[in-house]
C-alpha positions as a LaTeX table, in Angstrom:
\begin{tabular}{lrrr}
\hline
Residue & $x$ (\AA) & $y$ (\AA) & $z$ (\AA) \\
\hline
Unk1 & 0.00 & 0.00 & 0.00 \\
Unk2 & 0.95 & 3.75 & $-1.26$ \\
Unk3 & 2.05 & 5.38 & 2.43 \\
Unk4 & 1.63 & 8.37 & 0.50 \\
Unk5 & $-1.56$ & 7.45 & $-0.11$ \\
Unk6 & $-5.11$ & 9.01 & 1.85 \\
Unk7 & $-6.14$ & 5.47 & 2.48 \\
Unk8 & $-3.09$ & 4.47 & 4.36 \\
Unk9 & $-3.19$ & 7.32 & 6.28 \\
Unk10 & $-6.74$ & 7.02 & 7.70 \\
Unk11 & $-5.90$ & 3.36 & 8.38 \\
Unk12 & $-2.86$ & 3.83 & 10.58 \\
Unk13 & $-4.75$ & 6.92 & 11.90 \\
Unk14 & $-7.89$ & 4.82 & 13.07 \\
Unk15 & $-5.57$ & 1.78 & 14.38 \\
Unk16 & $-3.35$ & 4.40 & 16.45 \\
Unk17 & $-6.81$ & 5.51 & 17.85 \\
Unk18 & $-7.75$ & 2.22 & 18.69 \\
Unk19 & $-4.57$ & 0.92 & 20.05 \\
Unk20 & $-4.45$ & 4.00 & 22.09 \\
Unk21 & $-7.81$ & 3.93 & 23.65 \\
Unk22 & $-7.36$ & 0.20 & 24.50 \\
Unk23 & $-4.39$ & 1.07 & 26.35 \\
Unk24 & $-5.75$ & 4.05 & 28.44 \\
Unk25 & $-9.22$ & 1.70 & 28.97 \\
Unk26 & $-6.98$ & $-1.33$ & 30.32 \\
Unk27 & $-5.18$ & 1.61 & 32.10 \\
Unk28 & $-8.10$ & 2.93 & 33.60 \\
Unk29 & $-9.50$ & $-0.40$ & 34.51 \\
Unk30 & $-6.47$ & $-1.55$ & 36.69 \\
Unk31 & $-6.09$ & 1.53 & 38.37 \\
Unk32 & $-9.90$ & 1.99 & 39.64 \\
Unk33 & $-9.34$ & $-0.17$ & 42.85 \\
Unk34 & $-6.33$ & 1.48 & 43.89 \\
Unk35 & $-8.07$ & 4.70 & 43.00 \\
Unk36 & $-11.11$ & 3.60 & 45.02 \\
Unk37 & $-9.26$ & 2.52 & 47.90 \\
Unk38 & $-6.96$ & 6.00 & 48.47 \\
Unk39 & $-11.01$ & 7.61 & 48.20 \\
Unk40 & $-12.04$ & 5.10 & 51.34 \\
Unk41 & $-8.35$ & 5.82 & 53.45 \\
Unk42 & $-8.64$ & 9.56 & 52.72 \\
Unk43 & $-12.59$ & 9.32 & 53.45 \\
Unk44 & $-11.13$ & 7.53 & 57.04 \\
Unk45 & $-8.56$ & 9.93 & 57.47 \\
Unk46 & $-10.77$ & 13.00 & 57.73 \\
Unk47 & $-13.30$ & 11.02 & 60.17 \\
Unk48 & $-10.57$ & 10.80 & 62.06 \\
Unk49 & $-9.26$ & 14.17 & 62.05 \\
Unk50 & $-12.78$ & 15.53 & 63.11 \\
Unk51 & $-11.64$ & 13.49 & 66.54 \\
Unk52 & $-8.61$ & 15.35 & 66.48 \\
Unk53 & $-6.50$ & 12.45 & 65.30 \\
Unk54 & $-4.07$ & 12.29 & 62.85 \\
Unk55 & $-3.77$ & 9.18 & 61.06 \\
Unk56 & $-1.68$ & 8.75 & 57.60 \\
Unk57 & $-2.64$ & 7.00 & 54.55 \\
Unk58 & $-0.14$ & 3.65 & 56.29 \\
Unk59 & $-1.91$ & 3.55 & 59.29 \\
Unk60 & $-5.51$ & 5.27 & 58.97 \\
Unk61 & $-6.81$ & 1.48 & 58.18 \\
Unk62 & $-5.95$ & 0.32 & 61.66 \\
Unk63 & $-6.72$ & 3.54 & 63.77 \\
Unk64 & $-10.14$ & 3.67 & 61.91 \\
Unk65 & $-10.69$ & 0.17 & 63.27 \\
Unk66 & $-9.83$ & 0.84 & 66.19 \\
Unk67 & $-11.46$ & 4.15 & 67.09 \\
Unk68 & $-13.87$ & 4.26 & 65.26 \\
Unk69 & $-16.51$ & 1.56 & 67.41 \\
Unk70 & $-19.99$ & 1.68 & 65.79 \\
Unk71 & $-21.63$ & 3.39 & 62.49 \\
Unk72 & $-24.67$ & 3.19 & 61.24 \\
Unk73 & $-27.69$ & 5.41 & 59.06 \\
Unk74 & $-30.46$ & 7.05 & 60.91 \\
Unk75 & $-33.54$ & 9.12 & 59.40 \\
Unk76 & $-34.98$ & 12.64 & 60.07 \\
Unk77 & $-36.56$ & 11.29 & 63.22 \\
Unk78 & $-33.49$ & 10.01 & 64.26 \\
Unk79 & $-34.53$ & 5.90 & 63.82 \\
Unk80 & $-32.24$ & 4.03 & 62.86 \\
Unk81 & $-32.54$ & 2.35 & 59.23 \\
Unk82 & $-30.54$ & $-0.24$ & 56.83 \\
Unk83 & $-27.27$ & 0.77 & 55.36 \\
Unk84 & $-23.72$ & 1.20 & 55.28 \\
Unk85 & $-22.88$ & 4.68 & 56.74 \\
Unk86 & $-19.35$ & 4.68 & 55.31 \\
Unk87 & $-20.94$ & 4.39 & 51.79 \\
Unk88 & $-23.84$ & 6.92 & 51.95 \\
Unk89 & $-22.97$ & 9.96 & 48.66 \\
Unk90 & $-24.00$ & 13.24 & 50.87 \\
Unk91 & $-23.88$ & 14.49 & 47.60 \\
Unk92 & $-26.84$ & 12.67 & 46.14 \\
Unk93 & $-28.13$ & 13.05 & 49.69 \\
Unk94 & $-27.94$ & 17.16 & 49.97 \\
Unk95 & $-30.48$ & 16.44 & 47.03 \\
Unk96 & $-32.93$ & 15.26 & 48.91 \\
Unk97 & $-35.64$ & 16.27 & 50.81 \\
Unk98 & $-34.83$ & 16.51 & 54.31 \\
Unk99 & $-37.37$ & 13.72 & 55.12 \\
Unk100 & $-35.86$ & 11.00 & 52.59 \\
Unk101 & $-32.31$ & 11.54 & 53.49 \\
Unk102 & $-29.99$ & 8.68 & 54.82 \\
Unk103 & $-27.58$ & 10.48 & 57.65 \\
Unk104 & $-24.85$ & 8.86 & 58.31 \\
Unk105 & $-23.04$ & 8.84 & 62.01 \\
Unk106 & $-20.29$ & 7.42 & 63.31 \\
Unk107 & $-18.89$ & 6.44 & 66.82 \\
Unk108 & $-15.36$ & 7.56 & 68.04 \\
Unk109 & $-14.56$ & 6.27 & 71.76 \\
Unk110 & $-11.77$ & 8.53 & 73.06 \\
Unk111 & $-10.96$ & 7.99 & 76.69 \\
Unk112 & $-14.34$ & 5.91 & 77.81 \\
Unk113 & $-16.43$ & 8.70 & 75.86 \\
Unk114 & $-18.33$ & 8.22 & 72.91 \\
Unk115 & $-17.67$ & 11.23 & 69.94 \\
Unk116 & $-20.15$ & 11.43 & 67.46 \\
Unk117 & $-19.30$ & 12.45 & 64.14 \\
Unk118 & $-21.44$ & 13.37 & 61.35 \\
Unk119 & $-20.65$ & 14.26 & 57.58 \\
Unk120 & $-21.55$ & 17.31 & 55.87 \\
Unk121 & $-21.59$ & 18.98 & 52.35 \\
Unk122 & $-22.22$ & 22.24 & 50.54 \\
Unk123 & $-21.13$ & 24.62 & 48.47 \\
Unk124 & $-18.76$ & 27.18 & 48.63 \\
Unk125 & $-17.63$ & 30.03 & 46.19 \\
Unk126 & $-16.24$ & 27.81 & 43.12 \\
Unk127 & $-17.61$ & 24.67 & 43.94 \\
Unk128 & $-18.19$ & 21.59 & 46.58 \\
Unk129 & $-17.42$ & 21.56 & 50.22 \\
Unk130 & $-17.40$ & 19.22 & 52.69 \\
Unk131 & $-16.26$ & 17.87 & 55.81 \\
Unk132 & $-16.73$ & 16.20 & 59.67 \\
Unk133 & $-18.09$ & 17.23 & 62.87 \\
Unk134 & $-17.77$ & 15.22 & 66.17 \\
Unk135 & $-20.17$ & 16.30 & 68.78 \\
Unk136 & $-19.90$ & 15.62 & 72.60 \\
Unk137 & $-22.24$ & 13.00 & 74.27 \\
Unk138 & $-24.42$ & 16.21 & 75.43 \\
Unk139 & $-25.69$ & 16.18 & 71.58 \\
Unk140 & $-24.82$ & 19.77 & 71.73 \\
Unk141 & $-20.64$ & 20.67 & 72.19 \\
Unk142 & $-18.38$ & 20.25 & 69.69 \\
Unk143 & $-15.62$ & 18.43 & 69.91 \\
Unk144 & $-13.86$ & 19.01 & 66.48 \\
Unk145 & $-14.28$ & 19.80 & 62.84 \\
Unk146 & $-12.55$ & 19.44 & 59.54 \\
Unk147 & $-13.23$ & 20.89 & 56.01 \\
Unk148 & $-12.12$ & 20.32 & 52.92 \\
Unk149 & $-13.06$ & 22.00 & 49.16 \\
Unk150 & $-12.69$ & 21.18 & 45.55 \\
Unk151 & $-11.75$ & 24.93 & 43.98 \\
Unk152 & $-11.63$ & 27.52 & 46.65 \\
Unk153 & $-9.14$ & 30.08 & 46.44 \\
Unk154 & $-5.80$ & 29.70 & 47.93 \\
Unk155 & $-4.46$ & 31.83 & 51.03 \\
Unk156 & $-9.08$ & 32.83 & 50.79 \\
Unk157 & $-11.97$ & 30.73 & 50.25 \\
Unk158 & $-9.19$ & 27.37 & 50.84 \\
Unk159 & $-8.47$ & 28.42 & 54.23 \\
Unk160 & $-11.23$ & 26.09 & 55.12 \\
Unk161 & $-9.17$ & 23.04 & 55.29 \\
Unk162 & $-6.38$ & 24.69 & 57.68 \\
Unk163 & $-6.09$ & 23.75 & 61.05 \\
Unk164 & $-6.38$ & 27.35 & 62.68 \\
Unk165 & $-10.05$ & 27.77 & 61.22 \\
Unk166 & $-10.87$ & 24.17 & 62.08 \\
Unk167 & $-9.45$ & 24.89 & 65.69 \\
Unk168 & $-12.46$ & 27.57 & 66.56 \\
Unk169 & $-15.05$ & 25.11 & 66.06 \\
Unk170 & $-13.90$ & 22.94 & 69.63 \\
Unk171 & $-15.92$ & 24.19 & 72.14 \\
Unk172 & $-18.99$ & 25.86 & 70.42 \\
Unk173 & $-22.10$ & 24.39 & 71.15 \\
Unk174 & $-25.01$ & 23.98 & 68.47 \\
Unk175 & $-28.31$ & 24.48 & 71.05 \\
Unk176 & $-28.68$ & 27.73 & 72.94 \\
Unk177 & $-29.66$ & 28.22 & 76.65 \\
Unk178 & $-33.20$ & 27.03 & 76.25 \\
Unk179 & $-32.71$ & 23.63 & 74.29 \\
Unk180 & $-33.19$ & 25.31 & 70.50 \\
Unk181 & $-31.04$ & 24.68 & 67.94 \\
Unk182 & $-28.93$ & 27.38 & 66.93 \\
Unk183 & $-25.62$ & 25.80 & 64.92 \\
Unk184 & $-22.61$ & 27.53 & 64.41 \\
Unk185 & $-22.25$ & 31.38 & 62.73 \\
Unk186 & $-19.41$ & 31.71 & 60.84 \\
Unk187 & $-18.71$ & 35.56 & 61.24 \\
Unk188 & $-17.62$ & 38.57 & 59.58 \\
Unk189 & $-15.83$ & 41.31 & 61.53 \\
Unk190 & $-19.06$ & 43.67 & 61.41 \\
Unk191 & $-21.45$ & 40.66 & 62.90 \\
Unk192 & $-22.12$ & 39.93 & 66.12 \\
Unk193 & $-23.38$ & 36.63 & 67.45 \\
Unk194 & $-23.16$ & 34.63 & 70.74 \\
Unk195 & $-19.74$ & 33.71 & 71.52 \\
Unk196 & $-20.62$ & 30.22 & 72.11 \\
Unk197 & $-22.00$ & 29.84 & 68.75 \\
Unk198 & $-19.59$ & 31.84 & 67.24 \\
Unk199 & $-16.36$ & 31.25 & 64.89 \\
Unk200 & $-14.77$ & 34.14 & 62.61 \\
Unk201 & $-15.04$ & 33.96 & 59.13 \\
Unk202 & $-12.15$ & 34.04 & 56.90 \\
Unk203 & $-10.84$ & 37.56 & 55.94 \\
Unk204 & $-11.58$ & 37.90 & 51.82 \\
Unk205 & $-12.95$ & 34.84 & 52.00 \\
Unk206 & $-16.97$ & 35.83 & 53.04 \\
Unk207 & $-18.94$ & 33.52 & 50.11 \\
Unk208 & $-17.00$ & 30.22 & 51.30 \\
Unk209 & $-17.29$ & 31.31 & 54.98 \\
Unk210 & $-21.30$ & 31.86 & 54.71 \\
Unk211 & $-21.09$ & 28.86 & 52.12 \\
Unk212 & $-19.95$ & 26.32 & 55.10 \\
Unk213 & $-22.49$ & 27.98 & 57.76 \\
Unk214 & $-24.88$ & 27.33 & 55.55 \\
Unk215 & $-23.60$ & 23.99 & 55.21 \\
Unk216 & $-23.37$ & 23.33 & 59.05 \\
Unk217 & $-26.88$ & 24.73 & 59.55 \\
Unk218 & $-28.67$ & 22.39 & 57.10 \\
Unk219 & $-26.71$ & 19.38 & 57.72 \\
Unk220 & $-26.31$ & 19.20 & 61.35 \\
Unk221 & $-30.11$ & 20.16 & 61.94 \\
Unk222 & $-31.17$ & 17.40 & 59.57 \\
Unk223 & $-29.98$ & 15.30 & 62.88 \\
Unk224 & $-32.36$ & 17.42 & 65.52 \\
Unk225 & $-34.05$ & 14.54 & 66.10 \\
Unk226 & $-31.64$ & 11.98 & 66.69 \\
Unk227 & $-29.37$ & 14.67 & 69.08 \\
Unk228 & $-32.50$ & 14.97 & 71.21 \\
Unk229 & $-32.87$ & 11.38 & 71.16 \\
Unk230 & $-29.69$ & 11.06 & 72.94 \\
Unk231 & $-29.74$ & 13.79 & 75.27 \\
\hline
\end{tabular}
């Protein structure tokens, strides 16, 4: 065959095409349970940091196991129902109505005392964010927090995931005086709200930091029922 030719061209054309895409498919296919499997250490990794406790991508397996004691899915009313809590998509959950959502929690002991920790997600400036809170057996103190976001801007919005942000959360409580729920106001320097419920927002960084308030408010008060439950 003419190499010079049109036909010979479109033929080694299509079969470097082919050849190609059969590589990156077989590719692809190989690499999805590795893939998968960093997803479920680095999902157990920032469970664990809610609890304040660092754990690597060597050793999260066996600290998960170990901490974490009990999980399981309960409903708006705070009943327990069927289903893995590790695998619940808070994604395809946020889309919900509050009434048909699966809510995952999960049960840290840490020195005889039970830390619950419950997943959230939202949006902040240029796309998802998400994280952990771990709430004190009262149903109602915090006991730590940690955030993470797919696009927010650095040294702004992306302050989210640092530790001095997540540090404010520890302490705050999520009920006022009188039993109601009040969750967490992430603040600018102009608003005022109780202390106790109070964490500063990030300086130049106001849509993400109203973005994860928002967040914490919907998410954690889908679980109203269960905290009162277990007061």
């Amino acid at each position: 065959m003419d190499r010079n030719s049109n036909v010979y061209t479109f033929i080694y054309a299509s079969v470097m095409v082919i050849l190609v895409a059969a590589i990156l498919s077989f590719a692809a296919f190989n690499l999805k349970p590795l893939q998968s499997k960093n997803v479920e250490t680095e999902k157990k990794q920032n469970i664990l940091a809610s609890v304040n406790i660092a754990a690597t991508a060597v050793d999260a397996e066996q600290i998960y196991s170990e901490k974490i004691v009990n999980s399981y899915i309960v409903n708006a009313k705070g009943e327990k129902i069927d289903g893995d809590a590790f695998t619940v998509d808070m994604k395809k959950e946020r889309a919900k109505k509050v009434e048909d959502r699966q809510l995952p929690v999960f049960e840290c002991e840490i020195d005889g005392s039970i830390k619950y920790i419950l997943p959230l997600y939202g949006a902040g400036l240029w796309g998802p964010i998400w994280g952990y809170i771990s709430v004190e057996s009262d149903m109602n103190t915090i006991y730590g927090a940690t955030f993470d976001h797919q696009g927010e801007t650095p040294g702004l919005g992306a302050e989210i995931s640092t530790k001095a942000f997540q540090e404010q959360f520890k302490g705050k409580t999520i009920f006022d005086n009188d039993g109601k729920f009040y969750s967490i106001i992430v603040a600018k320097s102009n608003e005022t709200a109780p202390a106790e419920h109070k964490v500063d927002a990030i300086s130049g960084g106001t849509i993400t930091s109203k973005g994860l308030q928002a967040m914490v408010l919907e998410d954690l008060s889908a679980y109203k029922a269960f905290f009162n439950q277990k007061k």
